[in-house]
């Protein structure tokens, strides 16, 4: 069983850390937010008072932080993980961040004698609680093999995508598909309404035809056809529009760095930007349907 220091005990990190502990690992949590630490301890977790204390005995460090700047600072900043952990410690970053930062931090880690994997996830807080996340992992084969049992304790589908940074590449490509497809489905329902086509009938046809996709069949952006979708609870967030915008911006920046053509990805970024700017940021991202319908989204 591994000794694990887990950084970032937020909506995703706390349940992931709990699942590692449930699998028998010795987990010490750390977060800059006192509230996050207390909630973790109240739920039975063990917390460290400082970053250095958390990593001192750890053979493995897992981070689940908001974005690239926090990841860079926690690993490479003064008094950060790379200067506090022992050589040979395996580092796993599960946050969703840009490929360039993921690769740069992994390269500095390698210079300090530590292997690092980028291992972002898909599946949301429900998947984190249930231990059914999808992990997309970039980094060396040996490091992946060591980490695989930990991914299995937190997830169901685990894919080694290739070299360092390819986990983050998979995450942003997947979420660009998701952002674009959600807008496409929302536009189709808006058009159906105006053509006098019943929403359920469009669902019955498209869920079994070539328009079929996750945004339609699992996360349908109109109330009714999929009772568990956020549209049925006033678009209360499972995955917020702000998170979607963050991921689309990562994809657009990567496209401009690499020269990839992403006209729909760019368009989706603009639409989610407007949606968030008009108060929709904390709404579920499928609330883009209501935005397209011209209704200002309710602040959640
Ligand atoms: P969150 O804001 O709930 O949690 C992040 C935690 O990191 C917070 O508790 C914060 O205090 C802590 N933190 C920030 N800086 C820190 C530091 N320097 N040291 C220690 N702790 C620090 O966010 P979340 O929803 O848990 O998301 C985490 C990551 O997972 C993000 O990159 C997000 O894009 C990704 N993600 C989220 C979801 C989702 O549905 N929430 C799904 C897939 C991926």
mmCIF file of C-alpha atoms and ligand atoms in Angstrom:
data_model
loop_
_atom_site.group_PDB
_atom_site.id
_atom_site.type_symbol
_atom_site.label_atom_id
_atom_site.label_comp_id
_atom_site.label_asym_id
_atom_site.label_seq_id
_atom_site.Cartn_x
_atom_site.Cartn_y
_atom_site.Cartn_z
ATOM 1 C CA UNK A 1 0.000 0.000 0.000
ATOM 2 C CA UNK A 2 1.262 3.459 -0.852
ATOM 3 C CA UNK A 3 1.833 6.541 1.267
ATOM 4 C CA UNK A 4 0.084 9.313 -0.615
ATOM 5 C CA UNK A 5 0.100 13.088 -0.132
ATOM 6 C CA UNK A 6 -3.044 14.520 -1.746
ATOM 7 C CA UNK A 7 -3.132 18.241 -2.591
ATOM 8 C CA UNK A 8 -6.422 20.006 -3.370
ATOM 9 C CA UNK A 9 -9.359 18.721 -1.307
ATOM 10 C CA UNK A 10 -12.085 20.460 -3.325
ATOM 11 C CA UNK A 11 -15.177 19.090 -5.046
ATOM 12 C CA UNK A 12 -13.169 16.489 -6.960
ATOM 13 C CA UNK A 13 -10.078 16.008 -4.801
ATOM 14 C CA UNK A 14 -11.817 15.210 -1.506
ATOM 15 C CA UNK A 15 -13.826 12.227 -2.791
ATOM 16 C CA UNK A 16 -10.831 11.003 -4.840
ATOM 17 C CA UNK A 17 -8.627 11.090 -1.724
ATOM 18 C CA UNK A 18 -11.323 9.263 0.241
ATOM 19 C CA UNK A 19 -11.465 6.511 -2.396
ATOM 20 C CA UNK A 20 -7.685 6.064 -2.194
ATOM 21 C CA UNK A 21 -7.961 5.717 1.588
ATOM 22 C CA UNK A 22 -10.857 3.265 1.209
ATOM 23 C CA UNK A 23 -8.627 1.138 -1.039
ATOM 24 C CA UNK A 24 -6.216 0.829 1.903
ATOM 25 C CA UNK A 25 -3.645 3.505 1.059
ATOM 26 C CA UNK A 26 -2.261 5.823 3.708
ATOM 27 C CA UNK A 27 -3.485 9.235 2.563
ATOM 28 C CA UNK A 28 -2.546 12.631 3.986
ATOM 29 C CA UNK A 29 -4.473 15.596 2.579
ATOM 30 C CA UNK A 30 -3.439 19.228 2.218
ATOM 31 C CA UNK A 31 -5.314 22.299 1.010
ATOM 32 C CA UNK A 32 -4.824 26.056 1.375
ATOM 33 C CA UNK A 33 -8.504 26.372 2.277
ATOM 34 C CA UNK A 34 -9.197 25.719 5.964
ATOM 35 C CA UNK A 35 -12.799 24.939 5.090
ATOM 36 C CA UNK A 36 -11.737 22.215 2.643
ATOM 37 C CA UNK A 37 -9.342 20.722 5.229
ATOM 38 C CA UNK A 38 -11.982 20.683 8.006
ATOM 39 C CA UNK A 39 -14.544 19.029 5.725
ATOM 40 C CA UNK A 40 -11.953 16.398 4.779
ATOM 41 C CA UNK A 41 -11.063 15.711 8.420
ATOM 42 C CA UNK A 42 -14.736 15.604 9.461
ATOM 43 C CA UNK A 43 -15.288 12.947 6.796
ATOM 44 C CA UNK A 44 -12.554 10.830 8.418
ATOM 45 C CA UNK A 45 -9.502 11.982 6.415
ATOM 46 C CA UNK A 46 -6.061 12.799 7.789
ATOM 47 C CA UNK A 47 -4.652 16.245 7.055
ATOM 48 C CA UNK A 48 -1.170 17.772 7.192
ATOM 49 C CA UNK A 49 -0.470 21.268 8.533
ATOM 50 C CA UNK A 50 1.942 22.189 5.744
ATOM 51 C CA UNK A 51 3.021 21.167 2.274
ATOM 52 C CA UNK A 52 6.409 19.969 3.548
ATOM 53 C CA UNK A 53 4.774 17.849 6.269
ATOM 54 C CA UNK A 54 2.412 16.297 3.699
ATOM 55 C CA UNK A 55 5.170 15.173 1.316
ATOM 56 C CA UNK A 56 7.820 14.213 3.886
ATOM 57 C CA UNK A 57 6.870 10.542 4.117
ATOM 58 C CA UNK A 58 5.021 10.257 0.812
ATOM 59 C CA UNK A 59 6.036 7.883 -1.951
ATOM 60 C CA UNK A 60 3.356 9.337 -4.196
ATOM 61 C CA UNK A 61 1.959 12.866 -4.546
ATOM 62 C CA UNK A 62 -1.419 13.511 -6.184
ATOM 63 C CA UNK A 63 -2.608 17.035 -7.018
ATOM 64 C CA UNK A 64 -6.149 18.121 -7.927
ATOM 65 C CA UNK A 65 -5.929 21.906 -8.222
ATOM 66 C CA UNK A 66 -7.946 24.575 -10.055
ATOM 67 C CA UNK A 67 -5.667 25.463 -13.018
ATOM 68 C CA UNK A 68 -2.143 25.696 -14.493
ATOM 69 C CA UNK A 69 -0.795 28.583 -12.358
ATOM 70 C CA UNK A 70 -1.648 26.774 -9.094
ATOM 71 C CA UNK A 71 -0.097 23.537 -10.361
ATOM 72 C CA UNK A 72 3.082 25.334 -11.431
ATOM 73 C CA UNK A 73 3.318 27.143 -8.081
ATOM 74 C CA UNK A 74 2.639 24.076 -5.942
ATOM 75 C CA UNK A 75 5.310 22.015 -7.734
ATOM 76 C CA UNK A 76 7.942 24.546 -8.821
ATOM 77 C CA UNK A 77 7.345 27.484 -6.486
ATOM 78 C CA UNK A 78 9.591 28.283 -3.527
ATOM 79 C CA UNK A 79 9.136 25.605 -0.867
ATOM 80 C CA UNK A 80 7.015 23.628 -3.358
ATOM 81 C CA UNK A 81 6.702 19.888 -3.873
ATOM 82 C CA UNK A 82 9.827 19.561 -6.035
ATOM 83 C CA UNK A 83 12.009 21.088 -3.342
ATOM 84 C CA UNK A 84 10.321 19.212 -0.471
ATOM 85 C CA UNK A 85 9.730 15.669 -1.766
ATOM 86 C CA UNK A 86 12.266 12.871 -1.763
ATOM 87 C CA UNK A 87 13.952 11.782 -4.999
ATOM 88 C CA UNK A 88 11.994 8.928 -6.564
ATOM 89 C CA UNK A 89 8.611 10.225 -5.402
ATOM 90 C CA UNK A 90 5.999 9.637 -8.107
ATOM 91 C CA UNK A 91 4.028 12.782 -8.951
ATOM 92 C CA UNK A 92 0.531 12.633 -10.455
ATOM 93 C CA UNK A 93 -1.329 15.783 -11.460
ATOM 94 C CA UNK A 94 -5.045 15.167 -12.035
ATOM 95 C CA UNK A 95 -5.996 18.847 -12.528
ATOM 96 C CA UNK A 96 -7.123 20.053 -15.962
ATOM 97 C CA UNK A 97 -4.374 22.399 -17.184
ATOM 98 C CA UNK A 98 -2.616 23.449 -20.396
ATOM 99 C CA UNK A 99 -0.255 21.021 -22.102
ATOM 100 C CA UNK A 100 2.714 23.419 -22.013
ATOM 101 C CA UNK A 101 2.598 23.794 -18.206
ATOM 102 C CA UNK A 102 2.082 20.045 -17.760
ATOM 103 C CA UNK A 103 5.180 19.321 -19.865
ATOM 104 C CA UNK A 104 7.288 22.054 -18.269
ATOM 105 C CA UNK A 105 6.527 20.917 -14.705
ATOM 106 C CA UNK A 106 7.168 17.262 -15.646
ATOM 107 C CA UNK A 107 10.524 18.235 -17.191
ATOM 108 C CA UNK A 108 11.593 20.086 -14.025
ATOM 109 C CA UNK A 109 10.434 17.110 -11.954
ATOM 110 C CA UNK A 110 12.573 14.772 -14.078
ATOM 111 C CA UNK A 111 15.603 17.008 -13.464
ATOM 112 C CA UNK A 112 14.901 16.698 -9.728
ATOM 113 C CA UNK A 113 14.771 12.885 -10.029
ATOM 114 C CA UNK A 114 10.989 12.457 -9.933
ATOM 115 C CA UNK A 115 8.695 10.946 -12.563
ATOM 116 C CA UNK A 116 5.493 12.850 -13.235
ATOM 117 C CA UNK A 117 2.217 11.924 -14.927
ATOM 118 C CA UNK A 118 -0.484 14.271 -16.190
ATOM 119 C CA UNK A 119 -3.731 12.436 -15.443
ATOM 120 C CA UNK A 120 -6.784 14.651 -15.884
ATOM 121 C CA UNK A 121 -10.198 13.108 -15.381
ATOM 122 C CA UNK A 122 -13.667 13.081 -16.814
ATOM 123 C CA UNK A 123 -16.827 12.061 -14.975
ATOM 124 C CA UNK A 124 -17.496 15.004 -12.664
ATOM 125 C CA UNK A 125 -18.128 15.003 -8.927
ATOM 126 C CA UNK A 126 -20.547 12.060 -9.258
ATOM 127 C CA UNK A 127 -17.784 9.979 -10.855
ATOM 128 C CA UNK A 128 -15.292 11.134 -8.214
ATOM 129 C CA UNK A 129 -17.642 10.023 -5.403
ATOM 130 C CA UNK A 130 -18.516 6.723 -7.053
ATOM 131 C CA UNK A 131 -14.927 5.945 -8.080
ATOM 132 C CA UNK A 132 -15.928 5.694 -11.740
ATOM 133 C CA UNK A 133 -13.813 8.476 -13.264
ATOM 134 C CA UNK A 134 -12.096 8.198 -16.623
ATOM 135 C CA UNK A 135 -8.347 8.887 -16.374
ATOM 136 C CA UNK A 136 -6.399 10.027 -19.443
ATOM 137 C CA UNK A 137 -2.737 9.751 -18.662
ATOM 138 C CA UNK A 138 0.443 11.162 -20.169
ATOM 139 C CA UNK A 139 3.967 10.161 -19.114
ATOM 140 C CA UNK A 140 6.474 7.322 -18.954
ATOM 141 C CA UNK A 141 5.243 3.710 -19.147
ATOM 142 C CA UNK A 142 6.891 2.659 -15.870
ATOM 143 C CA UNK A 143 5.374 5.535 -13.942
ATOM 144 C CA UNK A 144 1.983 4.705 -15.450
ATOM 145 C CA UNK A 145 2.316 1.059 -14.387
ATOM 146 C CA UNK A 146 3.100 2.121 -10.797
ATOM 147 C CA UNK A 147 0.156 4.531 -10.713
ATOM 148 C CA UNK A 148 -2.404 2.278 -12.387
ATOM 149 C CA UNK A 149 -3.726 0.662 -9.164
ATOM 150 C CA UNK A 150 -4.331 4.146 -7.753
ATOM 151 C CA UNK A 151 -6.283 5.157 -10.853
ATOM 152 C CA UNK A 152 -8.294 1.951 -10.492
ATOM 153 C CA UNK A 153 -9.191 2.919 -6.918
ATOM 154 C CA UNK A 154 -10.596 6.237 -8.180
ATOM 155 C CA UNK A 155 -11.840 5.382 -11.658
ATOM 156 C CA UNK A 156 -13.225 2.846 -14.079
ATOM 157 C CA UNK A 157 -11.699 3.694 -17.459
ATOM 158 C CA UNK A 158 -7.963 4.309 -17.536
ATOM 159 C CA UNK A 159 -6.155 5.143 -20.772
ATOM 160 C CA UNK A 160 -2.423 5.683 -21.128
ATOM 161 C CA UNK A 161 -2.424 8.276 -23.922
ATOM 162 C CA UNK A 162 1.332 8.499 -24.538
ATOM 163 C CA UNK A 163 4.167 10.816 -23.542
ATOM 164 C CA UNK A 164 3.994 13.695 -21.067
ATOM 165 C CA UNK A 165 1.180 16.168 -21.855
ATOM 166 C CA UNK A 166 -0.944 13.774 -23.922
ATOM 167 C CA UNK A 167 -3.353 13.226 -21.003
ATOM 168 C CA UNK A 168 -4.098 16.953 -20.995
ATOM 169 C CA UNK A 169 -4.304 16.913 -24.808
ATOM 170 C CA UNK A 170 -6.963 14.167 -24.635
ATOM 171 C CA UNK A 171 -8.905 16.078 -21.993
ATOM 172 C CA UNK A 172 -9.079 19.319 -23.973
ATOM 173 C CA UNK A 173 -9.940 17.563 -27.251
ATOM 174 C CA UNK A 174 -12.714 15.611 -25.532
ATOM 175 C CA UNK A 175 -14.156 18.689 -23.871
ATOM 176 C CA UNK A 176 -14.000 20.681 -27.101
ATOM 177 C CA UNK A 177 -16.178 17.960 -28.666
ATOM 178 C CA UNK A 178 -18.503 18.217 -25.658
ATOM 179 C CA UNK A 179 -18.821 22.030 -25.810
ATOM 180 C CA UNK A 180 -19.493 22.032 -29.536
ATOM 181 C CA UNK A 181 -21.933 19.102 -29.411
ATOM 182 C CA UNK A 182 -23.928 20.648 -26.547
ATOM 183 C CA UNK A 183 -24.413 23.831 -28.568
ATOM 184 C CA UNK A 184 -25.411 21.766 -31.614
ATOM 185 C CA UNK A 185 -28.039 19.840 -29.644
ATOM 186 C CA UNK A 186 -29.356 23.047 -28.021
ATOM 187 C CA UNK A 187 -29.655 24.743 -31.426
ATOM 188 C CA UNK A 188 -31.538 21.750 -32.835
ATOM 189 C CA UNK A 189 -34.104 21.844 -30.001
ATOM 190 C CA UNK A 190 -34.552 25.601 -30.517
ATOM 191 C CA UNK A 191 -35.172 25.030 -34.218
ATOM 192 C CA UNK A 192 -37.545 22.118 -33.511
ATOM 193 C CA UNK A 193 -39.621 24.372 -31.216
ATOM 194 C CA UNK A 194 -40.018 26.907 -33.982
ATOM 195 C CA UNK A 195 -40.919 24.272 -36.559
ATOM 196 C CA UNK A 196 -43.667 22.858 -34.333
ATOM 197 C CA UNK A 197 -41.780 19.600 -33.720
ATOM 198 C CA UNK A 198 -42.370 18.105 -30.280
ATOM 199 C CA UNK A 199 -39.131 17.930 -28.230
ATOM 200 C CA UNK A 200 -39.735 14.310 -27.223
ATOM 201 C CA UNK A 201 -40.243 13.343 -30.878
ATOM 202 C CA UNK A 202 -36.936 14.962 -31.870
ATOM 203 C CA UNK A 203 -35.293 13.048 -29.014
ATOM 204 C CA UNK A 204 -36.925 9.755 -30.093
ATOM 205 C CA UNK A 205 -35.599 10.220 -33.622
ATOM 206 C CA UNK A 206 -32.134 11.683 -32.981
ATOM 207 C CA UNK A 207 -31.210 9.467 -30.034
ATOM 208 C CA UNK A 208 -31.483 6.524 -32.454
ATOM 209 C CA UNK A 209 -30.136 8.325 -35.544
ATOM 210 C CA UNK A 210 -26.962 10.004 -36.735
ATOM 211 C CA UNK A 211 -27.464 13.005 -34.413
ATOM 212 C CA UNK A 212 -26.958 10.716 -31.396
ATOM 213 C CA UNK A 213 -24.360 11.960 -28.889
ATOM 214 C CA UNK A 214 -23.763 12.210 -25.112
ATOM 215 C CA UNK A 215 -25.034 15.811 -25.007
ATOM 216 C CA UNK A 216 -28.353 14.520 -26.317
ATOM 217 C CA UNK A 217 -28.817 11.144 -24.666
ATOM 218 C CA UNK A 218 -27.259 11.739 -21.216
ATOM 219 C CA UNK A 219 -27.286 15.487 -20.728
ATOM 220 C CA UNK A 220 -30.243 16.583 -22.877
ATOM 221 C CA UNK A 221 -30.406 20.408 -22.579
ATOM 222 C CA UNK A 222 -34.228 20.615 -22.528
ATOM 223 C CA UNK A 223 -36.427 19.319 -19.688
ATOM 224 C CA UNK A 224 -38.294 16.070 -20.296
ATOM 225 C CA UNK A 225 -36.567 13.515 -22.502
ATOM 226 C CA UNK A 226 -33.768 12.592 -20.044
ATOM 227 C CA UNK A 227 -35.196 12.968 -16.507
ATOM 228 C CA UNK A 228 -31.757 12.979 -14.845
ATOM 229 C CA UNK A 229 -30.312 15.810 -16.965
ATOM 230 C CA UNK A 230 -29.687 19.236 -15.288
ATOM 231 C CA UNK A 231 -32.374 20.836 -17.529
ATOM 232 C CA UNK A 232 -34.922 19.157 -15.230
ATOM 233 C CA UNK A 233 -33.567 20.925 -12.132
ATOM 234 C CA UNK A 234 -33.403 24.457 -13.498
ATOM 235 C CA UNK A 235 -29.884 23.824 -14.858
ATOM 236 C CA UNK A 236 -28.372 23.397 -11.404
ATOM 237 C CA UNK A 237 -24.778 22.521 -12.204
ATOM 238 C CA UNK A 238 -23.266 19.146 -12.594
ATOM 239 C CA UNK A 239 -20.557 20.693 -14.791
ATOM 240 C CA UNK A 240 -20.596 24.496 -14.731
ATOM 241 C CA UNK A 241 -20.466 26.748 -17.797
ATOM 242 C CA UNK A 242 -17.388 28.387 -16.208
ATOM 243 C CA UNK A 243 -15.559 25.018 -16.196
ATOM 244 C CA UNK A 244 -16.568 24.419 -19.799
ATOM 245 C CA UNK A 245 -15.276 27.862 -20.745
ATOM 246 C CA UNK A 246 -11.972 27.149 -18.992
ATOM 247 C CA UNK A 247 -11.511 23.931 -20.988
ATOM 248 C CA UNK A 248 -12.534 25.543 -24.297
ATOM 249 C CA UNK A 249 -10.035 28.343 -23.722
ATOM 250 C CA UNK A 250 -7.297 25.754 -23.137
ATOM 251 C CA UNK A 251 -8.240 24.047 -26.408
ATOM 252 C CA UNK A 252 -8.340 27.318 -28.341
ATOM 253 C CA UNK A 253 -4.960 28.417 -26.970
ATOM 254 C CA UNK A 254 -3.458 25.028 -27.870
ATOM 255 C CA UNK A 255 -4.944 25.295 -31.369
ATOM 256 C CA UNK A 256 -3.427 28.702 -31.907
ATOM 257 C CA UNK A 257 -0.025 27.481 -30.652
ATOM 258 C CA UNK A 258 -0.063 24.457 -32.957
ATOM 259 C CA UNK A 259 -1.884 25.902 -35.982
ATOM 260 C CA UNK A 260 -4.844 23.499 -35.728
ATOM 261 C CA UNK A 261 -8.071 24.676 -37.392
ATOM 262 C CA UNK A 262 -10.838 24.871 -34.771
ATOM 263 C CA UNK A 263 -13.483 27.268 -36.113
ATOM 264 C CA UNK A 264 -16.290 25.542 -34.197
ATOM 265 C CA UNK A 265 -14.148 25.270 -31.057
ATOM 266 C CA UNK A 266 -13.527 29.028 -31.280
ATOM 267 C CA UNK A 267 -17.204 29.733 -31.844
ATOM 268 C CA UNK A 268 -18.129 27.567 -28.856
ATOM 269 C CA UNK A 269 -15.597 29.467 -26.715
ATOM 270 C CA UNK A 270 -17.207 32.796 -27.713
ATOM 271 C CA UNK A 271 -20.708 31.555 -26.932
ATOM 272 C CA UNK A 272 -19.756 30.179 -23.514
ATOM 273 C CA UNK A 273 -17.837 33.400 -22.844
ATOM 274 C CA UNK A 274 -21.016 35.420 -23.458
ATOM 275 C CA UNK A 275 -23.095 32.966 -21.435
ATOM 276 C CA UNK A 276 -20.729 33.343 -18.465
ATOM 277 C CA UNK A 277 -20.482 37.139 -18.898
ATOM 278 C CA UNK A 278 -24.263 37.398 -18.590
ATOM 279 C CA UNK A 279 -24.283 35.558 -15.259
ATOM 280 C CA UNK A 280 -24.431 31.930 -16.407
ATOM 281 C CA UNK A 281 -21.008 30.854 -15.109
ATOM 282 C CA UNK A 282 -22.266 28.793 -12.179
ATOM 283 C CA UNK A 283 -25.175 27.360 -14.164
ATOM 284 C CA UNK A 284 -24.816 23.929 -15.734
ATOM 285 C CA UNK A 285 -23.196 24.224 -19.172
ATOM 286 C CA UNK A 286 -26.312 22.718 -20.812
ATOM 287 C CA UNK A 287 -28.025 25.984 -19.770
ATOM 288 C CA UNK A 288 -26.549 27.280 -23.040
ATOM 289 C CA UNK A 289 -29.957 26.214 -24.430
ATOM 290 C CA UNK A 290 -31.677 28.860 -22.318
ATOM 291 C CA UNK A 291 -29.014 31.411 -23.269
ATOM 292 C CA UNK A 292 -29.592 30.723 -26.957
ATOM 293 C CA UNK A 293 -33.305 31.154 -26.354
ATOM 294 C CA UNK A 294 -32.530 34.693 -25.215
ATOM 295 C CA UNK A 295 -33.263 34.207 -21.539
ATOM 296 C CA UNK A 296 -30.751 35.670 -19.120
ATOM 297 C CA UNK A 297 -29.702 32.719 -16.970
ATOM 298 C CA UNK A 298 -30.661 32.790 -13.336
ATOM 299 C CA UNK A 299 -27.704 33.212 -10.939
ATOM 300 C CA UNK A 300 -27.270 29.983 -8.985
HETATM 301 P P1 LIG B 1 -12.302 23.048 -6.466
HETATM 302 O O1 LIG B 1 -12.139 24.517 -6.616
HETATM 303 O O2 LIG B 1 -13.514 22.516 -5.788
HETATM 304 O O3 LIG B 1 -11.021 22.434 -5.697
HETATM 305 C C1 LIG B 1 -9.705 22.895 -5.871
HETATM 306 C C2 LIG B 1 -9.056 22.892 -4.489
HETATM 307 O O4 LIG B 1 -7.660 23.232 -4.637
HETATM 308 C C3 LIG B 1 -9.660 23.937 -3.536
HETATM 309 O O5 LIG B 1 -10.072 23.314 -2.334
HETATM 310 C C4 LIG B 1 -8.515 24.911 -3.307
HETATM 311 O O6 LIG B 1 -8.519 25.509 -2.016
HETATM 312 C C5 LIG B 1 -7.304 24.016 -3.511
HETATM 313 N N1 LIG B 1 -6.075 24.736 -3.763
HETATM 314 C C6 LIG B 1 -5.867 25.822 -4.543
HETATM 315 N N2 LIG B 1 -4.574 26.186 -4.501
HETATM 316 C C7 LIG B 1 -3.947 25.306 -3.671
HETATM 317 C C8 LIG B 1 -2.612 25.158 -3.224
HETATM 318 N N3 LIG B 1 -1.663 25.997 -3.619
HETATM 319 N N4 LIG B 1 -2.316 24.121 -2.382
HETATM 320 C C9 LIG B 1 -3.277 23.279 -1.981
HETATM 321 N N5 LIG B 1 -4.577 23.374 -2.357
HETATM 322 C C10 LIG B 1 -4.902 24.377 -3.205
HETATM 323 O O7 LIG B 1 -12.162 22.452 -7.945
HETATM 324 P P2 LIG B 1 -12.618 20.999 -8.450
HETATM 325 O O8 LIG B 1 -14.003 21.053 -8.979
HETATM 326 O O9 LIG B 1 -12.244 19.998 -7.419
HETATM 327 O O10 LIG B 1 -11.666 20.847 -9.738
HETATM 328 C C11 LIG B 1 -10.282 20.551 -9.624
HETATM 329 C C12 LIG B 1 -9.715 20.287 -11.012
HETATM 330 O O11 LIG B 1 -10.450 19.207 -11.617
HETATM 331 C C13 LIG B 1 -9.815 21.472 -11.980
HETATM 332 O O12 LIG B 1 -8.644 21.541 -12.730
HETATM 333 C C14 LIG B 1 -11.029 21.129 -12.842
HETATM 334 O O13 LIG B 1 -10.954 21.710 -14.134
HETATM 335 C C15 LIG B 1 -10.926 19.611 -12.899
HETATM 336 N N6 LIG B 1 -12.197 18.905 -13.144
HETATM 337 C C16 LIG B 1 -13.331 19.253 -12.456
HETATM 338 C C17 LIG B 1 -14.510 18.566 -12.715
HETATM 339 C C18 LIG B 1 -15.785 18.922 -11.967
HETATM 340 O O14 LIG B 1 -16.853 18.476 -12.388
HETATM 341 N N7 LIG B 1 -15.717 19.683 -10.870
HETATM 342 C C19 LIG B 1 -14.538 17.529 -13.652
HETATM 343 C C20 LIG B 1 -13.358 17.163 -14.301
HETATM 344 C C21 LIG B 1 -12.186 17.870 -14.044
#
